[in-house]
Short mmCIF file of N, CA, C and O in Angstrom, two decimals:
data_model
loop_
_atom_site.label_atom_id
_atom_site.label_comp_id
_atom_site.label_asym_id
_atom_site.label_seq_id
_atom_site.Cartn_x
_atom_site.Cartn_y
_atom_site.Cartn_z
N MET A 1465 -75.15 -12.48 90.17
CA MET A 1465 -76.12 -11.63 89.57
C MET A 1465 -76.81 -12.38 88.34
O MET A 1465 -77.95 -11.88 87.81
N ILE A 1466 -76.07 -13.09 87.51
CA ILE A 1466 -76.84 -14.24 86.74
C ILE A 1466 -76.55 -15.78 87.59
O ILE A 1466 -75.87 -16.25 87.67
N ASP A 1467 -77.78 -16.42 87.12
CA ASP A 1467 -77.98 -17.70 87.53
C ASP A 1467 -77.58 -18.68 86.47
O ASP A 1467 -78.32 -19.07 85.55
N TRP A 1468 -76.33 -18.75 86.42
CA TRP A 1468 -75.72 -19.60 85.44
C TRP A 1468 -76.38 -21.13 85.44
O TRP A 1468 -76.62 -21.51 84.22
N PRO A 1469 -76.22 -21.85 86.48
CA PRO A 1469 -77.04 -22.79 86.45
C PRO A 1469 -78.10 -22.89 85.59
O PRO A 1469 -78.66 -23.87 85.03
N ARG A 1470 -79.07 -21.99 86.08
CA ARG A 1470 -80.36 -21.84 85.13
C ARG A 1470 -80.29 -21.61 83.59
O ARG A 1470 -80.99 -22.11 82.82
N VAL A 1471 -79.37 -20.92 83.23
CA VAL A 1471 -78.86 -20.37 82.13
C VAL A 1471 -78.61 -21.84 81.28
O VAL A 1471 -79.10 -21.94 80.18
N THR A 1472 -77.45 -22.52 81.84
CA THR A 1472 -77.24 -23.72 81.24
C THR A 1472 -78.33 -24.49 81.08
O THR A 1472 -78.67 -25.41 80.41
N GLU A 1473 -79.15 -24.92 81.94
CA GLU A 1473 -80.29 -25.75 82.02
C GLU A 1473 -81.42 -25.57 81.03
O GLU A 1473 -81.83 -26.15 80.39
N LEU A 1474 -81.93 -24.09 80.69
CA LEU A 1474 -82.77 -23.55 79.83
C LEU A 1474 -82.19 -24.08 78.52
O LEU A 1474 -82.59 -24.05 77.73
N ARG A 1475 -80.73 -23.56 78.05
CA ARG A 1475 -79.99 -24.07 76.96
C ARG A 1475 -80.08 -25.24 76.74
O ARG A 1475 -80.11 -25.59 75.43
N GLU A 1476 -79.76 -26.38 77.87
CA GLU A 1476 -80.02 -27.68 77.39
C GLU A 1476 -81.41 -28.11 77.01
O GLU A 1476 -81.93 -29.06 76.33
N GLU A 1477 -82.55 -27.57 77.78
CA GLU A 1477 -83.91 -27.73 77.33
C GLU A 1477 -84.33 -27.32 75.89
O GLU A 1477 -85.02 -28.10 75.72
N VAL A 1478 -83.85 -26.30 75.83
CA VAL A 1478 -84.26 -25.78 74.13
C VAL A 1478 -83.38 -25.90 73.19
O VAL A 1478 -83.81 -26.23 71.92
N GLY A 1479 -81.97 -26.65 73.29
CA GLY A 1479 -81.41 -26.65 72.41
C GLY A 1479 -80.42 -25.13 72.24
O GLY A 1479 -80.83 -24.20 72.30
N ALA A 1480 -79.40 -25.44 71.49
CA ALA A 1480 -78.38 -24.28 71.23
C ALA A 1480 -78.78 -23.41 70.64
O ALA A 1480 -79.05 -21.99 70.29
N GLU A 1481 -79.44 -23.84 69.35
CA GLU A 1481 -80.22 -22.99 68.33
C GLU A 1481 -80.97 -22.28 68.94
O GLU A 1481 -81.41 -20.81 68.45
N ASP A 1482 -82.32 -22.94 69.03
CA ASP A 1482 -83.37 -22.22 69.80
C ASP A 1482 -82.94 -21.40 70.87
O ASP A 1482 -84.04 -20.35 71.23
N PHE A 1483 -82.12 -21.66 71.67
CA PHE A 1483 -81.77 -20.85 72.86
C PHE A 1483 -81.36 -19.35 72.54
O PHE A 1483 -81.75 -18.56 73.07
N GLU A 1484 -80.69 -19.38 71.37
CA GLU A 1484 -80.05 -17.94 71.01
C GLU A 1484 -81.50 -16.98 70.64
O GLU A 1484 -81.66 -15.90 70.79
N GLU A 1485 -82.57 -17.98 69.96
CA GLU A 1485 -83.63 -17.36 69.56
C GLU A 1485 -84.56 -16.71 70.93
O GLU A 1485 -85.20 -15.59 70.89
N VAL A 1486 -84.35 -17.92 71.80
CA VAL A 1486 -84.89 -17.54 73.16
C VAL A 1486 -84.43 -16.00 74.03
O VAL A 1486 -85.09 -15.07 74.25
N VAL A 1487 -83.04 -16.05 73.84
CA VAL A 1487 -82.38 -14.85 73.96
C VAL A 1487 -82.77 -13.76 73.51
O VAL A 1487 -83.17 -12.27 74.24
N GLU A 1488 -82.71 -13.75 72.21
CA GLU A 1488 -83.34 -12.62 71.44
C GLU A 1488 -84.46 -12.02 71.72
O GLU A 1488 -84.96 -10.77 72.01
N ILE A 1489 -85.53 -12.96 71.80
CA ILE A 1489 -86.80 -12.49 72.35
C ILE A 1489 -87.08 -12.05 73.60
O ILE A 1489 -87.61 -10.95 73.87
N PHE A 1490 -86.49 -12.72 74.34
CA PHE A 1490 -86.27 -12.08 75.52
C PHE A 1490 -85.53 -10.42 75.94
O PHE A 1490 -86.50 -9.83 76.32
N LEU A 1491 -84.49 -10.49 75.16
CA LEU A 1491 -84.23 -9.07 75.25
C LEU A 1491 -84.96 -8.04 74.73
O LEU A 1491 -84.99 -6.75 74.91
N GLU A 1492 -85.55 -8.54 73.44
CA GLU A 1492 -86.40 -7.42 72.77
C GLU A 1492 -87.59 -7.16 73.47
O GLU A 1492 -87.93 -6.15 73.67
N GLU A 1493 -88.23 -7.94 74.15
CA GLU A 1493 -89.34 -7.90 74.90
C GLU A 1493 -89.06 -7.19 76.11
O GLU A 1493 -89.92 -6.11 76.58
N VAL A 1494 -88.26 -7.45 76.69
CA VAL A 1494 -87.73 -7.02 78.10
C VAL A 1494 -87.23 -5.27 77.73
O VAL A 1494 -87.75 -4.56 78.79
N GLU A 1495 -86.39 -5.22 76.70
CA GLU A 1495 -86.21 -3.76 76.36
C GLU A 1495 -87.33 -2.88 76.20
O GLU A 1495 -87.19 -1.36 76.34
N GLU A 1496 -88.54 -3.56 75.58
CA GLU A 1496 -89.57 -2.60 74.81
C GLU A 1496 -90.19 -2.08 76.53
O GLU A 1496 -90.58 -0.90 76.66
N VAL A 1497 -90.36 -2.92 77.26
CA VAL A 1497 -90.98 -2.55 78.49
C VAL A 1497 -90.08 -1.58 79.15
O VAL A 1497 -90.44 -0.68 80.05
N ILE A 1498 -88.74 -1.93 79.41
CA ILE A 1498 -87.50 -1.17 80.44
C ILE A 1498 -88.18 0.42 79.37
O ILE A 1498 -87.79 1.32 80.18
N GLY A 1499 -88.08 0.37 78.07
CA GLY A 1499 -88.45 1.65 77.64
C GLY A 1499 -89.51 2.36 77.90
O GLY A 1499 -89.57 3.74 78.25
N LYS A 1500 -90.69 1.91 78.11
CA LYS A 1500 -92.06 2.50 79.11
C LYS A 1500 -91.35 2.99 80.24
O LYS A 1500 -91.92 4.15 80.58
N LEU A 1501 -90.95 2.07 80.71
CA LEU A 1501 -90.49 2.89 82.02
C LEU A 1501 -89.31 3.76 82.21
O LEU A 1501 -89.58 5.01 83.18
N GLN A 1502 -88.31 3.85 81.31
CA GLN A 1502 -87.79 5.35 81.01
C GLN A 1502 -88.59 6.26 80.56
O GLN A 1502 -88.25 7.57 81.04
N ASP A 1503 -89.57 6.01 79.97
CA ASP A 1503 -90.16 7.40 79.22
C ASP A 1503 -91.53 7.46 80.61
O ASP A 1503 -91.96 8.52 80.46
N GLY A 1504 -91.41 6.91 81.85
CA GLY A 1504 -92.14 7.69 82.92
C GLY A 1504 -93.37 7.11 82.81
O GLY A 1504 -94.30 7.23 83.58
N ASP A 1505 -93.84 5.91 82.24
CA ASP A 1505 -95.29 5.31 81.94
C ASP A 1505 -94.93 4.26 82.86
O ASP A 1505 -94.58 3.10 82.82
N ARG A 1506 -96.08 4.72 84.21
CA ARG A 1506 -96.20 3.82 85.56
C ARG A 1506 -97.61 3.53 85.54
O ARG A 1506 -97.97 2.60 86.07
N THR A 1507 -98.58 3.30 84.29
CA THR A 1507 -99.64 3.08 84.25
C THR A 1507 -99.66 1.80 84.50
O THR A 1507 -101.10 1.31 84.97
N ARG A 1508 -99.22 0.89 84.34
CA ARG A 1508 -99.37 -0.52 84.29
C ARG A 1508 -97.90 -1.24 85.30
O ARG A 1508 -97.36 -2.05 84.71
N LEU A 1509 -97.51 -0.37 86.08
CA LEU A 1509 -96.18 -0.46 86.75
C LEU A 1509 -96.19 -2.00 87.47
O LEU A 1509 -95.29 -2.96 86.95
N GLU A 1510 -97.24 -2.26 88.07
CA GLU A 1510 -97.34 -3.66 88.50
C GLU A 1510 -97.31 -4.73 87.72
O GLU A 1510 -96.30 -5.77 87.74
N GLN A 1511 -98.00 -4.72 86.77
CA GLN A 1511 -97.80 -5.51 85.56
C GLN A 1511 -96.72 -5.67 84.61
O GLN A 1511 -96.10 -7.08 84.41
N ASP A 1512 -96.33 -4.54 84.50
CA ASP A 1512 -94.90 -4.40 83.63
C ASP A 1512 -93.85 -5.45 84.53
O ASP A 1512 -93.01 -5.87 84.32
N LEU A 1513 -93.70 -4.86 85.96
CA LEU A 1513 -92.79 -5.27 86.83
C LEU A 1513 -92.71 -7.17 87.03
O LEU A 1513 -91.88 -7.89 87.21
N HIS A 1514 -93.97 -7.27 87.05
CA HIS A 1514 -94.51 -8.80 87.03
C HIS A 1514 -93.79 -9.47 85.88
O HIS A 1514 -93.51 -10.67 85.85
N PHE A 1515 -94.49 -8.93 84.67
CA PHE A 1515 -93.55 -9.67 83.38
C PHE A 1515 -92.36 -9.50 83.47
O PHE A 1515 -91.44 -10.56 83.08
N LEU A 1516 -91.35 -8.58 84.00
CA LEU A 1516 -90.13 -8.41 83.88
C LEU A 1516 -89.61 -9.29 84.92
O LEU A 1516 -88.61 -10.15 84.64
N LYS A 1517 -90.21 -9.36 86.24
CA LYS A 1517 -89.48 -10.65 87.21
C LYS A 1517 -89.74 -11.93 86.62
O LYS A 1517 -88.67 -12.79 86.61
N GLY A 1518 -90.79 -12.45 86.02
CA GLY A 1518 -90.86 -13.56 85.23
C GLY A 1518 -89.94 -13.69 84.35
O GLY A 1518 -89.23 -14.66 84.34
N SER A 1519 -90.05 -13.02 83.10
CA SER A 1519 -89.03 -13.23 82.01
C SER A 1519 -87.75 -13.44 82.64
O SER A 1519 -86.76 -14.23 82.18
N ALA A 1520 -87.16 -12.35 83.56
CA ALA A 1520 -85.84 -12.34 84.16
C ALA A 1520 -85.75 -13.89 84.81
O ALA A 1520 -84.32 -14.23 84.37
N LEU A 1521 -86.26 -14.35 85.74
CA LEU A 1521 -85.85 -15.64 86.43
C LEU A 1521 -85.83 -16.32 85.43
O LEU A 1521 -84.94 -17.51 85.42
N ASN A 1522 -86.67 -16.61 84.52
CA ASN A 1522 -86.65 -18.01 83.72
C ASN A 1522 -85.40 -17.63 82.58
O ASN A 1522 -84.67 -18.98 82.33
N LEU A 1523 -84.61 -16.49 82.59
CA LEU A 1523 -83.43 -16.78 81.62
C LEU A 1523 -82.15 -16.24 82.60
O LEU A 1523 -81.04 -16.11 82.23
N GLY A 1524 -82.42 -16.45 84.04
CA GLY A 1524 -81.10 -16.33 84.91
C GLY A 1524 -81.17 -15.01 85.62
O GLY A 1524 -79.76 -14.90 86.23
N PHE A 1525 -81.32 -13.91 85.08
CA PHE A 1525 -81.29 -12.50 85.63
C PHE A 1525 -81.55 -12.37 86.87
O PHE A 1525 -82.54 -12.00 87.43
N ALA A 1526 -81.00 -13.33 87.95
CA ALA A 1526 -81.77 -13.33 89.55
C ALA A 1526 -81.55 -12.12 90.17
O ALA A 1526 -82.59 -11.73 90.68
N ASP A 1527 -80.85 -11.05 89.92
CA ASP A 1527 -80.88 -9.79 90.62
C ASP A 1527 -81.75 -8.87 90.37
O ASP A 1527 -82.60 -8.22 90.66
N PHE A 1528 -81.84 -8.91 89.17
CA PHE A 1528 -82.92 -8.14 88.29
C PHE A 1528 -84.28 -8.46 88.67
O PHE A 1528 -85.25 -7.81 88.68
N SER A 1529 -84.44 -9.71 88.47
CA SER A 1529 -85.82 -10.26 89.16
C SER A 1529 -86.35 -9.96 90.45
O SER A 1529 -87.41 -9.51 90.64
N ALA A 1530 -84.86 -9.91 91.30
CA ALA A 1530 -85.34 -9.71 92.69
C ALA A 1530 -85.77 -8.27 92.85
O ALA A 1530 -86.78 -7.86 93.42
N LEU A 1531 -85.18 -7.23 92.09
CA LEU A 1531 -85.76 -5.89 92.12
C LEU A 1531 -87.28 -5.97 91.62
O LEU A 1531 -87.92 -5.11 92.29
N CYS A 1532 -87.55 -6.42 90.38
CA CYS A 1532 -88.62 -6.24 90.05
C CYS A 1532 -89.81 -7.02 90.83
O CYS A 1532 -90.74 -6.32 91.05
N LEU A 1533 -89.15 -8.03 91.69
CA LEU A 1533 -90.33 -8.43 92.35
C LEU A 1533 -90.19 -7.60 93.84
O LEU A 1533 -91.47 -7.11 94.18
N ASP A 1534 -89.80 -6.49 93.87
CA ASP A 1534 -89.76 -5.37 95.21
C ASP A 1534 -90.24 -4.77 94.41
O ASP A 1534 -91.37 -4.12 95.32
N GLY A 1535 -90.45 -4.40 93.21
CA GLY A 1535 -91.04 -3.35 92.92
C GLY A 1535 -92.54 -3.41 92.74
O GLY A 1535 -93.58 -2.53 92.75
N GLU A 1536 -92.70 -4.93 92.25
CA GLU A 1536 -94.05 -5.34 92.00
C GLU A 1536 -95.09 -5.39 93.50
O GLU A 1536 -96.11 -4.74 93.17
N ARG A 1537 -94.21 -5.85 94.66
CA ARG A 1537 -94.83 -5.76 95.81
C ARG A 1537 -95.26 -4.51 96.31
O ARG A 1537 -96.31 -4.04 96.70
N LYS A 1538 -94.41 -3.57 95.90
CA LYS A 1538 -94.63 -2.01 96.49
C LYS A 1538 -95.80 -1.52 95.48
O LYS A 1538 -96.67 -0.80 96.33
N SER A 1539 -95.90 -1.78 94.23
CA SER A 1539 -96.87 -1.41 93.41
C SER A 1539 -98.40 -1.90 93.99
O SER A 1539 -99.16 -1.24 93.99
N ALA A 1540 -98.66 -3.39 94.08
CA ALA A 1540 -99.33 -4.09 94.70
C ALA A 1540 -100.05 -3.14 95.83
O ALA A 1540 -101.13 -3.43 96.29
N GLN A 1541 -99.19 -2.69 96.71
CA GLN A 1541 -99.40 -2.36 98.12
C GLN A 1541 -99.83 -0.67 98.05
O GLN A 1541 -99.86 0.05 98.86
N GLY A 1542 -99.93 -0.01 96.68
CA GLY A 1542 -100.06 1.03 96.50
C GLY A 1542 -99.14 1.95 96.77
O GLY A 1542 -99.47 3.27 96.84
N ALA A 1543 -97.89 1.41 96.61
CA ALA A 1543 -96.55 2.41 96.94
C ALA A 1543 -95.61 2.49 95.52
O ALA A 1543 -94.59 2.52 95.66
N ALA A 1544 -96.55 2.69 94.42
CA ALA A 1544 -95.60 2.57 93.04
C ALA A 1544 -94.87 3.60 92.86
O ALA A 1544 -93.62 3.65 92.18
N ASP A 1545 -94.98 4.92 93.65
CA ASP A 1545 -94.39 5.99 93.53
C ASP A 1545 -92.86 5.84 94.24
O ASP A 1545 -91.90 6.54 94.14
N GLY A 1546 -92.88 4.91 95.18
CA GLY A 1546 -91.75 4.37 95.90
C GLY A 1546 -90.98 3.41 95.36
O GLY A 1546 -89.51 3.06 95.60
N VAL A 1547 -91.29 2.97 93.64
CA VAL A 1547 -90.59 2.21 93.30
C VAL A 1547 -89.29 2.72 92.40
O VAL A 1547 -89.49 3.56 91.65
N ASP A 1548 -87.89 2.37 92.72
CA ASP A 1548 -86.91 2.90 92.06
C ASP A 1548 -86.52 2.51 90.66
O ASP A 1548 -85.75 1.46 90.64
N ILE A 1549 -86.99 3.05 89.94
CA ILE A 1549 -87.17 2.56 88.54
C ILE A 1549 -85.79 2.84 87.74
O ILE A 1549 -85.29 1.96 87.44
N PRO A 1550 -85.03 3.76 88.41
CA PRO A 1550 -83.85 3.90 87.62
C PRO A 1550 -82.71 2.42 88.26
O PRO A 1550 -81.91 2.30 87.58
N ALA A 1551 -82.72 2.50 89.27
CA ALA A 1551 -82.04 1.36 89.75
C ALA A 1551 -82.62 -0.11 89.00
O ALA A 1551 -81.70 -0.66 88.77
N ILE A 1552 -83.72 -0.36 88.79
CA ILE A 1552 -84.18 -1.54 88.26
C ILE A 1552 -83.63 -1.52 86.61
O ILE A 1552 -83.37 -2.49 85.85
N ILE A 1553 -83.87 -0.29 86.10
CA ILE A 1553 -83.46 -0.07 84.50
C ILE A 1553 -81.71 -0.48 84.91
O ILE A 1553 -81.05 -1.28 83.84
N THR A 1554 -80.96 0.45 85.64
CA THR A 1554 -79.46 -0.01 85.47
C THR A 1554 -79.11 -1.44 86.07
O THR A 1554 -78.13 -1.91 85.50
N LYS A 1555 -79.97 -1.97 86.76
CA LYS A 1555 -79.76 -3.46 87.10
C LYS A 1555 -79.60 -4.14 85.97
O LYS A 1555 -79.28 -5.47 85.42
N PHE A 1556 -80.80 -3.87 85.28
CA PHE A 1556 -81.14 -4.73 83.80
C PHE A 1556 -79.89 -4.40 82.77
O PHE A 1556 -79.21 -5.49 82.48
N GLN A 1557 -79.69 -3.08 82.80
CA GLN A 1557 -78.25 -3.00 81.70
C GLN A 1557 -77.06 -3.66 82.41
O GLN A 1557 -76.22 -4.41 81.57
N ASP A 1558 -76.85 -4.07 83.57
CA ASP A 1558 -75.54 -4.67 84.23
C ASP A 1558 -75.67 -5.87 84.08
O ASP A 1558 -75.10 -6.57 84.07
N SER A 1559 -77.00 -6.15 84.17
CA SER A 1559 -77.25 -7.87 84.09
C SER A 1559 -76.95 -8.38 82.53
O SER A 1559 -76.53 -9.21 82.27
N LYS A 1560 -77.57 -7.51 81.99
CA LYS A 1560 -77.40 -7.62 80.29
C LYS A 1560 -76.04 -7.92 79.73
O LYS A 1560 -75.55 -8.88 78.85
N SER A 1561 -75.08 -6.98 80.33
CA SER A 1561 -73.81 -6.91 79.94
C SER A 1561 -73.09 -8.16 80.66
O SER A 1561 -72.30 -8.85 80.05
N ALA A 1562 -73.27 -8.26 81.84
CA ALA A 1562 -72.69 -9.56 82.20
C ALA A 1562 -73.27 -10.85 81.81
O ALA A 1562 -72.21 -11.84 81.48
N PHE A 1563 -74.56 -11.00 81.36
CA PHE A 1563 -74.77 -11.97 80.69
C PHE A 1563 -74.50 -12.29 79.30
O PHE A 1563 -73.93 -13.30 78.77
N LEU A 1564 -74.18 -11.38 78.35
CA LEU A 1564 -73.57 -11.37 77.13
C LEU A 1564 -72.42 -11.69 77.36
O LEU A 1564 -71.67 -12.22 76.13
N THR A 1565 -71.27 -11.14 78.06
CA THR A 1565 -69.97 -11.44 78.29
C THR A 1565 -69.98 -12.94 78.82
O THR A 1565 -69.17 -13.59 78.21
N GLY A 1566 -70.80 -13.31 79.71
CA GLY A 1566 -70.43 -14.61 80.51
C GLY A 1566 -71.15 -15.66 78.98
O GLY A 1566 -70.48 -16.67 78.94
N MET A 1567 -71.97 -15.34 78.35
CA MET A 1567 -72.67 -16.17 77.38
C MET A 1567 -71.08 -16.64 76.33
O MET A 1567 -70.91 -17.33 75.88
N SER A 1568 -70.56 -15.45 75.99
CA SER A 1568 -69.35 -15.98 75.18
C SER A 1568 -68.15 -16.23 75.64
O SER A 1568 -67.37 -16.99 74.79
N GLU A 1569 -67.84 -16.18 76.87
CA GLU A 1569 -66.96 -16.91 77.53
C GLU A 1569 -67.37 -18.38 77.87
O GLU A 1569 -66.78 -19.61 77.51
N LYS A 1570 -68.98 -18.87 78.13
CA LYS A 1570 -69.22 -20.14 78.56
C LYS A 1570 -69.82 -20.87 77.35
O LYS A 1570 -69.62 -22.40 77.58
N PHE A 1571 -70.48 -20.29 76.15
CA PHE A 1571 -70.79 -21.23 75.38
C PHE A 1571 -70.28 -20.73 73.87
O PHE A 1571 -70.47 -20.28 73.27
#
């Protein structure tokens, strides 16, 4: 679910102090877009999923990123109605929980 080697790599790249800020910003920005999805706003679904995919991949949320990629592709092909938004939201929540738990154990 979480690509821990990627998380460790990013933490080493930016330093421990700045890493905490990176995580905070990531969570804030992703939760804002997740909120749009929860509200049923699909006006920019392809772009929103592209943003979520890239952000998630950078911070090691591998499974969440993969679901966003799938949704992005469907949206690009005109099948936005077939994107399973609840599954994406659930995967984010599960990934966030696993990430925060793992962070407290690893760092």
